[in-house]
Amino acid sequence: MTCKKETSLLEGPVRGTLVRFAAPIILSRVTTQLYTVADAMIVGLRLDANALAAVSNGTTVLMLFLFVSGGLELGGNLLAAANRPRTDWEGMSRLTYNILFVDLAAGLLMMVLGLWGMDWLLGAIRTPAEIRSGAALYGRVYLLGLPFLTLYDLSRQLVIGCGESRLPLRAVTVTSVLNICLDLLLVGPMGVAGAALATALSQVAGCAYMLRYLRRTLLAGPFRLHMLQREWFVEIMRLSVPNTVQQSAGTAITVVRQSLLGPLGVAAIAGFSSAGKISQLLLMPVFSLMQSLVVFIAQNRAVGQLDRAEEGVREARRILLCYTALVVAVCALGSRLLLGLFTRDQEAIRYGALLLSRECWSYPLTNLRHLQEARLRGRQQMGRFLTSNMVLIAMSMAGCLLLVPRMGFPGFYWAVYLSAPLGLALSTILARWNRQSSHSFS
């Protein structure tokens, strides 16, 4: 038995195959980001700027745990993609159980650590006193659903790795609608805790749905402890740890930025947070396309179709550049209008619009770097992928620490102007070096 309605990535016109596979993933991630945006809009408009800032700071702390989970999900996705073309149902079942076990253990551990360390972490990012209790409440309620969230997200990534991208879209759509409905029901009487509870409950529902689907498709029989294998654990760690480190290190720059925002006031925090959500929403198709490209490369390389894998990279680049030009135009011309969807606080709108309209000019360089890193991940060259990311994060962090204390809020986008071209140059060198090495051994 296999994942239903799999898209074959190994044959047919490359552009059409890649687009058909990527489209549901793009819609899934855009939908996920939309309910995140809806959370912020409902909190900002039904409560106030303080509540919006509290959710922003609570989310910053939660990202430390969510990105660890995200690394495991990306590792599981890549492992499923690389093994699906050459592994039978029994083998995929054992692999799936091993990944799910590791992910659940990580989710439970992160929940305990987060509940214990929430106050300290909020203090570490210099959360203003007037919003600290709200941020802590939001974070703790959210963490109660974290083990369900990790299993839900991993299950979707495993199914995508097998070549089925439409079922995860249906799951995300249902959970997103449920999340928004619960937001509207709970935020008014419960405040920021209602927003966190709405997300947790919707993720529990999504987890139950995806695990039921896996039981009918990828999983052969019930789980037994003897199914856990050291070899699979090592392979999971080989592919997941670099992604986890990269995702966690990415959180470090967010934490640094948040700590630098603290002295600038609540309006700066709210504006920065809202601009970030808009940017993430607009760029979500880019991240989704890159995720699709990773699976495409991994599956084709698994069966020796190296030229087809590189053709996929070229087609993805054309799509990427066209879409990026559209996003830059939207952000440059409509930043204040977009920020007005999140808050009525004019000072917060001013901060957010400034960041969004300036930082968007770096998107072409940043997105091309994502393309090069997707190429490295698809080839399972995780060391080079991690090197590219860690160097960029170090440059971004150094830029913020140097420029924001001297320039104030504009230092945030000037730091991006400095790091984006250097990051693209490094990732391009690493990807080309890898290509030459691959051809020399093929």
Coordinates of C-alpha atoms in Angstrom, one line a residue:
M1 CA 0.0 0.0 0.0
T2 CA 1.3 3.5 -0.8
C3 CA 0.3 7.1 -0.3
K4 CA -2.8 7.7 -2.3
K5 CA -2.7 9.9 -5.5
E6 CA 1.1 10.2 -5.5
T7 CA 2.5 12.5 -8.1
S8 CA 5.3 10.8 -10.1
L9 CA 8.3 13.1 -10.0
L10 CA 10.5 10.7 -12.0
E11 CA 8.9 11.2 -15.4
G12 CA 7.0 13.6 -17.6
P13 CA 7.7 17.3 -18.5
V14 CA 9.7 18.8 -15.6
R15 CA 7.9 22.1 -15.4
G16 CA 4.5 20.7 -15.4
T17 CA 5.4 17.9 -12.9
L18 CA 7.1 20.4 -10.5
V19 CA 4.2 22.8 -10.7
R20 CA 1.5 20.2 -10.1
F21 CA 3.4 18.8 -7.1
A22 CA 4.3 22.3 -5.7
A23 CA 0.9 23.9 -6.1
P24 CA -0.8 22.1 -3.2
I25 CA 2.2 22.6 -1.0
I26 CA 2.2 26.3 -1.8
L27 CA -1.5 26.5 -1.0
S28 CA -1.0 24.5 2.2
R29 CA 1.7 26.8 3.5
V30 CA -0.1 29.9 2.5
T31 CA -3.2 28.7 4.3
T32 CA -1.1 27.9 7.4
Q33 CA 0.4 31.4 7.3
L34 CA -3.1 32.9 6.7
Y35 CA -4.4 31.5 10.0
T36 CA -1.2 32.8 11.7
V37 CA -2.0 36.2 10.2
A38 CA -5.6 35.8 11.2
D39 CA -4.5 35.1 14.8
A40 CA -2.6 38.4 14.8
M41 CA -5.4 40.4 13.2
I42 CA -8.0 39.1 15.6
V43 CA -5.8 39.8 18.6
G44 CA -4.7 43.2 17.3
L45 CA -8.2 44.4 16.4
R46 CA -10.3 42.8 19.1
L47 CA -7.8 43.5 21.9
D48 CA -5.0 46.1 21.6
A49 CA -1.3 46.7 20.6
N50 CA -0.1 45.4 24.0
A51 CA -1.8 42.1 23.4
L52 CA -0.4 41.9 19.9
A53 CA 3.1 42.6 21.2
A54 CA 2.6 40.0 23.9
V55 CA 1.7 37.4 21.3
S56 CA 4.7 38.5 19.3
N57 CA 7.2 38.0 22.2
G58 CA 5.5 34.7 23.2
T59 CA 5.8 33.5 19.7
T60 CA 9.5 34.4 19.6
V61 CA 10.2 32.2 22.5
L62 CA 8.0 29.4 21.0
M63 CA 10.1 29.5 17.9
L64 CA 13.0 28.1 19.8
F65 CA 11.0 24.9 20.2
L66 CA 9.0 25.0 16.9
F67 CA 12.2 25.2 14.8
V68 CA 13.6 22.2 16.6
S69 CA 10.5 20.3 15.5
G70 CA 10.7 21.9 12.1
G71 CA 14.2 20.5 11.6
L72 CA 12.9 17.0 12.4
E73 CA 10.1 17.5 9.9
L74 CA 12.4 18.6 7.1
G75 CA 14.7 15.7 7.9
G76 CA 11.8 13.3 7.8
N77 CA 10.5 14.7 4.6
L78 CA 13.9 14.3 2.9
L79 CA 14.4 10.8 4.3
A80 CA 11.0 9.8 2.9
A81 CA 11.7 11.3 -0.5
A82 CA 15.1 9.7 -0.8
N83 CA 13.8 6.2 0.2
R84 CA 10.3 6.1 -1.3
P85 CA 11.4 5.2 -4.9
R86 CA 13.5 2.2 -3.7
T87 CA 11.8 1.0 -0.5
D88 CA 8.9 -1.5 -0.2
W89 CA 5.9 -0.9 2.1
E90 CA 7.3 -2.8 5.0
G91 CA 10.5 -0.8 4.9
M92 CA 8.7 2.5 4.7
S93 CA 6.5 1.5 7.6
R94 CA 9.5 0.8 9.8
L95 CA 11.0 4.1 8.7
T96 CA 7.8 6.0 9.4
Y97 CA 7.5 4.5 12.9
N98 CA 11.1 5.4 13.7
I99 CA 10.6 9.0 12.6
L100 CA 7.3 9.4 14.5
F101 CA 8.8 8.0 17.7
V102 CA 11.8 10.4 17.6
D103 CA 9.5 13.3 16.9
L104 CA 7.1 12.5 19.7
A105 CA 9.9 12.2 22.2
A106 CA 11.3 15.5 21.1
G107 CA 7.8 17.2 21.3
L108 CA 7.3 16.0 24.9
L109 CA 10.8 17.1 25.9
M110 CA 10.3 20.6 24.4
M111 CA 6.9 21.0 26.1
V112 CA 8.4 20.3 29.5
L113 CA 11.4 22.5 28.9
G114 CA 9.2 25.3 27.6
L115 CA 6.8 25.3 30.5
W116 CA 9.7 25.3 32.9
G117 CA 11.8 28.0 31.3
M118 CA 9.1 30.4 29.8
D119 CA 9.6 33.2 32.3
W120 CA 13.4 33.1 32.0
L121 CA 13.3 33.1 28.2
L122 CA 10.9 36.1 28.0
G123 CA 13.3 37.9 30.3
A124 CA 16.3 37.0 28.1
I125 CA 14.7 38.8 25.1
R126 CA 14.0 41.8 27.3
T127 CA 10.2 41.6 27.1
P128 CA 8.7 44.8 28.5
A129 CA 7.1 44.4 31.9
E130 CA 3.6 45.5 30.8
I131 CA 3.3 42.6 28.4
R132 CA 5.3 39.9 30.1
S133 CA 2.5 38.1 31.9
G134 CA 0.4 38.0 28.7
A135 CA 3.3 36.6 26.7
A136 CA 4.0 33.9 29.3
L137 CA 0.3 32.9 29.4
Y138 CA 0.2 32.7 25.6
G139 CA 3.3 30.6 25.5
R140 CA 2.3 28.1 28.2
V141 CA -1.1 27.4 26.8
Y142 CA 0.4 26.9 23.3
L143 CA 3.0 24.5 24.6
L144 CA 0.4 22.1 25.9
G145 CA -0.5 21.3 22.4
L146 CA 3.1 21.1 21.1
P147 CA 3.4 17.2 21.1
F148 CA 0.3 17.1 18.9
L149 CA 1.6 19.9 16.6
T150 CA 4.9 18.1 16.1
L151 CA 3.2 14.8 15.1
Y152 CA 0.8 16.7 12.8
D153 CA 3.4 18.6 11.0
L154 CA 5.8 15.6 10.6
S155 CA 3.0 13.4 9.3
R156 CA 2.2 15.9 6.6
Q157 CA 5.9 16.1 5.6
L158 CA 6.2 12.4 5.4
V159 CA 3.2 12.2 3.0
I160 CA 4.7 15.0 0.9
G161 CA 8.0 13.2 0.8
C162 CA 6.1 10.2 -0.8
G163 CA 4.9 12.4 -3.6
E164 CA 1.3 13.2 -2.3
S165 CA 0.8 16.9 -1.8
R166 CA -3.0 17.2 -2.0
L167 CA -4.1 15.4 1.2
P168 CA -1.9 17.7 3.4
L169 CA -3.6 20.7 1.7
R170 CA -7.0 19.4 2.8
A171 CA -5.8 18.8 6.3
V172 CA -4.3 22.3 6.6
T173 CA -7.4 23.9 5.2
V174 CA -9.7 22.2 7.7
T175 CA -7.4 22.9 10.7
S176 CA -6.9 26.5 9.6
V177 CA -10.7 27.2 9.3
L178 CA -11.2 25.5 12.7
N179 CA -8.4 27.6 14.2
I180 CA -9.9 30.9 12.9
C181 CA -13.4 29.9 14.2
L182 CA -12.0 29.1 17.6
D183 CA -10.1 32.4 17.6
L184 CA -13.3 34.3 17.0
L185 CA -15.0 32.3 19.8
L186 CA -12.2 32.4 22.4
V187 CA -10.1 35.5 22.0
G188 CA -12.9 37.9 23.3
P189 CA -13.5 36.1 26.6
M190 CA -10.0 34.6 27.2
G191 CA -7.7 37.2 25.6
V192 CA -4.3 36.0 24.4
A193 CA -4.8 32.6 26.1
G194 CA -7.8 32.1 23.8
A195 CA -5.6 32.6 20.7
A196 CA -3.1 30.0 22.0
L197 CA -5.9 27.5 22.9
A198 CA -7.5 27.8 19.5
T199 CA -4.3 26.9 17.8
A200 CA -3.6 24.0 20.2
L201 CA -7.1 22.5 19.8
S202 CA -7.0 22.7 16.0
Q203 CA -3.6 21.0 15.9
V204 CA -4.9 18.1 18.1
A205 CA -7.6 17.6 15.4
G206 CA -5.1 17.8 12.6
C207 CA -2.8 15.3 14.4
A208 CA -5.7 12.8 14.7
Y209 CA -6.6 13.1 11.1
M210 CA -3.0 12.7 9.7
L211 CA -2.2 9.7 12.0
R212 CA -5.4 8.0 10.8
Y213 CA -4.3 8.6 7.2
L214 CA -0.8 7.2 7.9
R215 CA -2.3 4.1 9.5
R216 CA -4.2 3.4 6.3
T217 CA -1.3 4.1 3.9
L218 CA 2.3 4.0 5.2
L219 CA 2.0 2.0 8.4
A220 CA 1.9 -1.8 8.2
G221 CA 0.5 -3.1 11.5
P222 CA 0.7 -1.6 15.0
F223 CA 3.8 -0.2 16.5
R224 CA 6.2 -2.5 18.4
L225 CA 9.4 -1.4 20.3
H226 CA 11.5 -3.9 18.3
M227 CA 10.8 -1.8 15.2
L228 CA 13.1 0.9 16.5
Q229 CA 16.4 0.5 14.8
R230 CA 19.7 2.2 15.5
E231 CA 20.5 2.5 11.8
W232 CA 17.3 4.5 11.1
F233 CA 17.9 6.7 14.2
V234 CA 21.4 7.6 12.9
E235 CA 20.0 8.4 9.4
I236 CA 17.2 10.5 10.9
M237 CA 19.8 12.4 13.0
R238 CA 22.1 12.9 10.0
L239 CA 19.4 14.6 8.0
S240 CA 17.5 16.3 10.8
V241 CA 20.2 17.7 13.0
P242 CA 21.5 20.1 10.4
N243 CA 18.0 21.3 9.7
T244 CA 17.3 21.6 13.4
V245 CA 20.5 23.5 14.0
Q246 CA 19.7 25.8 11.1
Q247 CA 16.1 26.4 12.2
S248 CA 17.2 26.9 15.8
A249 CA 20.0 29.2 14.8
G250 CA 17.5 31.1 12.7
T251 CA 15.6 31.7 15.8
A252 CA 18.7 33.2 17.4
I253 CA 18.6 36.1 15.0
T254 CA 14.9 36.6 15.8
V255 CA 15.7 36.6 19.5
V256 CA 18.5 39.1 19.0
R257 CA 16.2 41.4 16.9
Q258 CA 13.4 41.1 19.6
S259 CA 15.9 42.0 22.4
L260 CA 17.0 45.1 20.3
L261 CA 13.3 46.0 19.8
G262 CA 12.5 46.0 23.5
P263 CA 14.1 49.5 24.2
L264 CA 12.3 50.9 21.2
G265 CA 8.9 50.4 22.8
V266 CA 5.7 48.4 22.3
A267 CA 4.7 50.1 19.0
A268 CA 8.1 49.1 17.4
I269 CA 7.5 45.5 18.6
A270 CA 4.0 45.4 17.2
G271 CA 5.0 47.0 13.9
F272 CA 8.0 44.7 13.5
S273 CA 5.9 41.6 14.2
S274 CA 3.1 42.6 11.8
A275 CA 5.6 43.3 9.0
G276 CA 7.2 40.0 9.6
K277 CA 3.9 38.2 9.3
I278 CA 3.1 39.9 6.0
S279 CA 6.6 39.1 4.7
Q280 CA 6.3 35.5 5.7
L281 CA 2.9 35.2 4.1
L282 CA 4.0 36.8 0.8
L283 CA 7.2 34.6 0.7
M284 CA 5.5 31.4 1.7
P285 CA 5.1 30.3 -2.0
V286 CA 8.9 30.6 -2.3
F287 CA 9.5 28.4 0.7
S288 CA 6.9 25.9 -0.6
L289 CA 8.5 25.8 -4.0
M290 CA 11.9 25.2 -2.5
Q291 CA 10.5 22.4 -0.4
S292 CA 9.0 20.8 -3.5
L293 CA 12.3 21.2 -5.3
V294 CA 14.1 19.4 -2.5
V295 CA 11.8 16.4 -2.9
F296 CA 12.0 16.5 -6.7
I297 CA 15.8 16.5 -6.5
A298 CA 16.0 13.8 -3.9
Q299 CA 13.7 11.4 -5.7
N300 CA 15.4 11.9 -9.1
R301 CA 18.9 11.5 -7.7
A302 CA 17.8 8.3 -5.9
V303 CA 17.2 6.7 -9.3
G304 CA 20.2 8.3 -11.0
Q305 CA 18.4 11.0 -13.0
L306 CA 20.9 13.8 -12.2
D307 CA 20.2 15.8 -15.4
R308 CA 16.4 15.8 -14.6
A309 CA 17.2 17.0 -11.1
E310 CA 19.2 20.0 -12.5
E311 CA 16.5 20.8 -15.0
G312 CA 14.1 21.0 -12.1
V313 CA 16.4 23.6 -10.5
R314 CA 16.4 25.7 -13.7
E315 CA 12.6 25.6 -14.0
A316 CA 12.2 26.5 -10.3
R317 CA 14.6 29.5 -10.8
R318 CA 12.4 31.0 -13.5
I319 CA 9.2 30.7 -11.4
L320 CA 11.0 32.1 -8.4
L321 CA 12.2 35.3 -10.1
C322 CA 8.9 36.1 -11.6
Y323 CA 7.1 35.7 -8.3
T324 CA 9.7 37.6 -6.4
A325 CA 9.3 40.7 -8.7
L326 CA 5.6 40.7 -7.9
V327 CA 6.2 40.5 -4.1
V328 CA 8.7 43.4 -4.2
A329 CA 6.2 45.6 -6.0
V330 CA 3.4 44.8 -3.5
C331 CA 5.6 45.5 -0.5
A332 CA 7.2 48.7 -1.9
L333 CA 3.8 50.2 -3.0
G334 CA 1.3 48.9 -0.4
S335 CA 3.2 48.6 2.9
R336 CA 1.0 51.0 4.9
L337 CA -2.2 49.5 3.6
L338 CA -1.0 46.0 4.5
L339 CA 0.0 47.0 8.0
G340 CA -3.4 48.6 8.6
L341 CA -4.9 45.2 8.5
F342 CA -3.2 44.3 11.8
T343 CA -3.5 47.4 14.0
R344 CA -5.0 50.8 14.2
D345 CA -2.0 52.1 16.1
Q346 CA -0.5 54.6 13.7
E347 CA 3.0 54.4 15.3
A348 CA 3.0 50.6 14.9
I349 CA 1.9 51.1 11.3
R350 CA 4.7 53.5 10.7
Y351 CA 7.4 51.2 12.1
G352 CA 6.0 48.1 10.2
A353 CA 5.6 49.9 6.9
L354 CA 9.1 51.3 7.1
L355 CA 10.6 47.8 7.6
L356 CA 8.5 46.1 4.9
S357 CA 9.0 48.8 2.2
R358 CA 12.8 48.8 2.7
E359 CA 13.6 45.1 3.4
C360 CA 11.7 43.9 0.3
W361 CA 14.5 45.1 -2.0
S362 CA 16.7 42.3 -0.6
Y363 CA 14.1 39.5 -1.5
P364 CA 15.6 38.6 -5.0
L365 CA 19.0 37.9 -3.4
T366 CA 17.5 36.1 -0.4
N367 CA 15.2 33.9 -2.6
L368 CA 18.0 32.9 -4.9
R369 CA 20.0 31.8 -1.8
H370 CA 17.0 29.7 -0.8
L371 CA 17.3 28.1 -4.3
Q372 CA 20.9 27.2 -3.9
E373 CA 20.3 25.8 -0.4
A374 CA 17.4 23.7 -1.7
R375 CA 19.8 22.2 -4.3
L376 CA 22.2 21.3 -1.5
R377 CA 19.5 19.8 0.7
G378 CA 18.1 17.7 -2.2
R379 CA 21.5 16.2 -2.7
Q380 CA 21.7 15.5 1.0
Q381 CA 24.8 17.7 1.3
M382 CA 23.7 18.8 4.8
G383 CA 27.1 20.0 5.9
R384 CA 27.3 22.6 3.1
F385 CA 23.7 23.6 3.6
L386 CA 24.3 24.2 7.3
T387 CA 27.5 26.1 6.5
S388 CA 25.6 28.5 4.2
N389 CA 22.9 29.1 6.7
M390 CA 25.1 29.5 9.8
V391 CA 27.4 32.0 8.1
L392 CA 24.4 34.0 6.9
I393 CA 22.8 34.0 10.4
A394 CA 26.1 35.1 12.0
M395 CA 26.4 38.0 9.5
S396 CA 22.8 39.0 10.1
M397 CA 23.2 38.9 13.8
A398 CA 26.4 40.9 13.7
G399 CA 24.8 43.4 11.4
C400 CA 21.9 44.0 13.8
L401 CA 24.1 44.2 16.9
L402 CA 26.3 46.7 15.2
L403 CA 23.8 48.9 13.3
V404 CA 20.6 49.0 15.4
P405 CA 22.2 50.6 18.5
R406 CA 23.7 53.2 16.2
M407 CA 21.0 53.8 13.7
G408 CA 17.9 52.8 15.6
F409 CA 15.0 51.0 13.7
P410 CA 16.6 51.4 10.2
G411 CA 19.5 49.3 11.4
F412 CA 17.3 46.2 10.9
Y413 CA 17.0 46.6 7.2
W414 CA 20.5 47.9 6.6
A415 CA 21.8 44.7 8.3
V416 CA 19.8 42.7 5.7
Y417 CA 21.2 44.8 2.8
L418 CA 24.7 43.8 4.0
S419 CA 24.1 40.1 4.6
A420 CA 21.9 39.2 1.7
P421 CA 24.5 39.6 -1.2
L422 CA 27.2 37.8 0.9
G423 CA 24.8 35.0 1.7
L424 CA 23.9 34.5 -1.9
A425 CA 27.6 34.5 -3.0
L426 CA 28.5 31.8 -0.4
S427 CA 25.5 29.5 -1.2
T428 CA 26.3 29.7 -4.9
I429 CA 29.9 28.8 -4.4
L430 CA 28.9 25.8 -2.2
A431 CA 26.3 24.6 -4.7
R432 CA 28.6 24.8 -7.7
W433 CA 31.4 23.1 -5.8
N434 CA 29.0 20.3 -4.9
R435 CA 27.8 20.0 -8.5
Q436 CA 31.4 19.6 -9.8
S437 CA 32.1 17.0 -7.1
S438 CA 28.9 15.1 -8.0
H439 CA 29.8 14.9 -11.6
S440 CA 33.3 13.8 -11.0
F441 CA 32.0 10.8 -9.1
S442 CA 29.0 10.0 -11.3

